[in-house]
Amino acid sequence: MTINFPLTNKALGKFPALLYGRIRSIQRPAGFFCSMANTVRVGAVQMTSTSDPDANYTTCSRLVKEAATAGVKFLCFPENFSFVSVKDGDSLKVSEPIDGPIMQKYCSLAREANIWLSLGGFQEKGPDDAHLHNTHVLVDDCGNIRSTYRKIHLFDVDVPGNMVYKESSFTTAGDAIVVEDSPAGRLGLTVCYDLRFPELYQMLRFEHNAQVLLVPSAFTKVTGEAHWELLLRARAIETQCFVIAAAQAGKHNEKRESYGGSLIIDPWGTVIARLPDRLSTGIAIADINLSQIDAIRSRMPIATHRKFSSSWKSSSR
């Protein structure tokens, strides 16, 4: 079942970083509820995408087959898995509707391998010719698109000693929180820069009961070295959720380089899977036990103890 929660002013009154001018609710038909085994094998891809969609698809296809052979039931790809631009405007040129030919190829991959795919950071055609959506797409093992999340927090940042990024110049921000029931638990969908805004993850956990947080990313080398693992472990600890963070790695072209370091983290904040080389192409694989979530949450019931929520009243003096 896909559940999309509009970011209303009432719900987010205490979370100003998530307030946007245009609020929209996305309604989709509910799918079937999956039976969830306690232990599920999951994988986080680490790869170096380029400006060649066909070459990227070849890499993704190989990794899907490797994951399926290894018994992975849920495989997560990083942001920009299908395309990384060289020049400004290239992403707009390759953007497609979600039901376009690029995504259909990945849906076929999921169906043929009988595996769920998290495809984070797809260049979805936007509301006009000058903008796209940075969209996280979840595909089930029958090849059906089960949910889509459009990145809310856009990367408009002057990276120290590096370069200036202005994602909002060509991307329209999303306006809905998305959770999805799956064989790997109740998933909270996010993308990359969202990671720096803990209130989003607090809402996914405490208001919408997420068990596994997905963070497909393409962190820069500079920001990744400083904050990548630290932020991911913090999100896991403060929400008592598993975190699956698939990452772009290495040099995509002369202008762009990603930090890498795909991770799977348990609800105690322990890294339970990573590749030995944070820049190599491969899959970090772990068996996640959903009963671990219940055990940690029952022993340390922060959901009961927390004092601040969207309903908390404040006063200024």
PDB file of N, CA and C in Angstrom, residues 94-104 122-126 145 150:
ATOM      1  N   VAL A  94      17.108  14.738 -21.133  1.00  0.00           N
ATOM      2  CA  VAL A  94      16.851  13.299 -21.023  1.00  0.00           C
ATOM      3  C   VAL A  94      15.652  12.980 -20.136  1.00  0.00           C
ATOM      4  N   SER A  95      15.063  13.989 -19.494  1.00  0.00           N
ATOM      5  CA  SER A  95      13.947  13.726 -18.576  1.00  0.00           C
ATOM      6  C   SER A  95      12.761  13.117 -19.323  1.00  0.00           C
ATOM      7  N   GLU A  96      12.069  12.221 -18.636  1.00  0.00           N
ATOM      8  CA  GLU A  96      10.934  11.514 -19.218  1.00  0.00           C
ATOM      9  C   GLU A  96       9.818  11.385 -18.192  1.00  0.00           C
ATOM     10  N   PRO A  97       8.593  11.153 -18.656  1.00  0.00           N
ATOM     11  CA  PRO A  97       7.523  10.795 -17.712  1.00  0.00           C
ATOM     12  C   PRO A  97       7.871   9.477 -17.016  1.00  0.00           C
ATOM     13  N   ILE A  98       7.285   9.249 -15.866  1.00  0.00           N
ATOM     14  CA  ILE A  98       7.546   8.019 -15.119  1.00  0.00           C
ATOM     15  C   ILE A  98       7.189   6.780 -15.935  1.00  0.00           C
ATOM     16  N   ASP A  99       6.199   6.873 -16.801  1.00  0.00           N
ATOM     17  CA  ASP A  99       5.825   5.714 -17.617  1.00  0.00           C
ATOM     18  C   ASP A  99       6.555   5.696 -18.959  1.00  0.00           C
ATOM     19  N   GLY A 100       7.637   6.449 -19.072  1.00  0.00           N
ATOM     20  CA  GLY A 100       8.410   6.499 -20.309  1.00  0.00           C
ATOM     21  C   GLY A 100       9.286   5.271 -20.500  1.00  0.00           C
ATOM     22  N   PRO A 101       9.996   5.206 -21.631  1.00  0.00           N
ATOM     23  CA  PRO A 101      10.765   4.002 -21.978  1.00  0.00           C
ATOM     24  C   PRO A 101      11.920   3.674 -21.023  1.00  0.00           C
ATOM     25  N   ILE A 102      12.581   4.686 -20.451  1.00  0.00           N
ATOM     26  CA  ILE A 102      13.693   4.390 -19.543  1.00  0.00           C
ATOM     27  C   ILE A 102      13.193   3.648 -18.314  1.00  0.00           C
ATOM     28  N   MET A 103      12.184   4.186 -17.659  1.00  0.00           N
ATOM     29  CA  MET A 103      11.690   3.535 -16.449  1.00  0.00           C
ATOM     30  C   MET A 103      11.060   2.189 -16.758  1.00  0.00           C
ATOM     31  N   GLN A 104      10.451   2.045 -17.911  1.00  0.00           N
ATOM     32  CA  GLN A 104       9.859   0.759 -18.269  1.00  0.00           C
ATOM     33  C   GLN A 104      10.916  -0.335 -18.375  1.00  0.00           C
ATOM     34  N   PHE A 122      15.528   9.757 -10.220  1.00  0.00           N
ATOM     35  CA  PHE A 122      15.264   9.652 -11.663  1.00  0.00           C
ATOM     36  C   PHE A 122      14.840  11.011 -12.195  1.00  0.00           C
ATOM     37  N   GLN A 123      15.307  11.346 -13.388  1.00  0.00           N
ATOM     38  CA  GLN A 123      14.955  12.633 -13.994  1.00  0.00           C
ATOM     39  C   GLN A 123      13.560  12.546 -14.623  1.00  0.00           C
ATOM     40  N   GLU A 124      12.562  12.839 -13.788  1.00  0.00           N
ATOM     41  CA  GLU A 124      11.176  12.813 -14.253  1.00  0.00           C
ATOM     42  C   GLU A 124      10.822  14.148 -14.909  1.00  0.00           C
ATOM     43  N   LYS A 125      10.157  14.087 -16.052  1.00  0.00           N
ATOM     44  CA  LYS A 125       9.745  15.307 -16.742  1.00  0.00           C
ATOM     45  C   LYS A 125       8.906  16.169 -15.818  1.00  0.00           C
ATOM     46  N   GLY A 126       9.209  17.461 -15.780  1.00  0.00           N
ATOM     47  CA  GLY A 126       8.583  18.356 -14.818  1.00  0.00           C
ATOM     48  C   GLY A 126       7.387  19.102 -15.348  1.00  0.00           C
ATOM     49  N   ILE A 145       5.143  -0.059 -10.721  1.00  0.00           N
ATOM     50  CA  ILE A 145       5.567   1.107  -9.952  1.00  0.00           C
ATOM     51  C   ILE A 145       4.618   1.244  -8.768  1.00  0.00           C
ATOM     52  N   ARG A 150       8.943  12.718  -4.873  1.00  0.00           N
ATOM     53  CA  ARG A 150       9.697  13.807  -5.488  1.00  0.00           C
ATOM     54  C   ARG A 150      10.484  14.555  -4.424  1.00  0.00           C
TER      55      ARG A 150
END
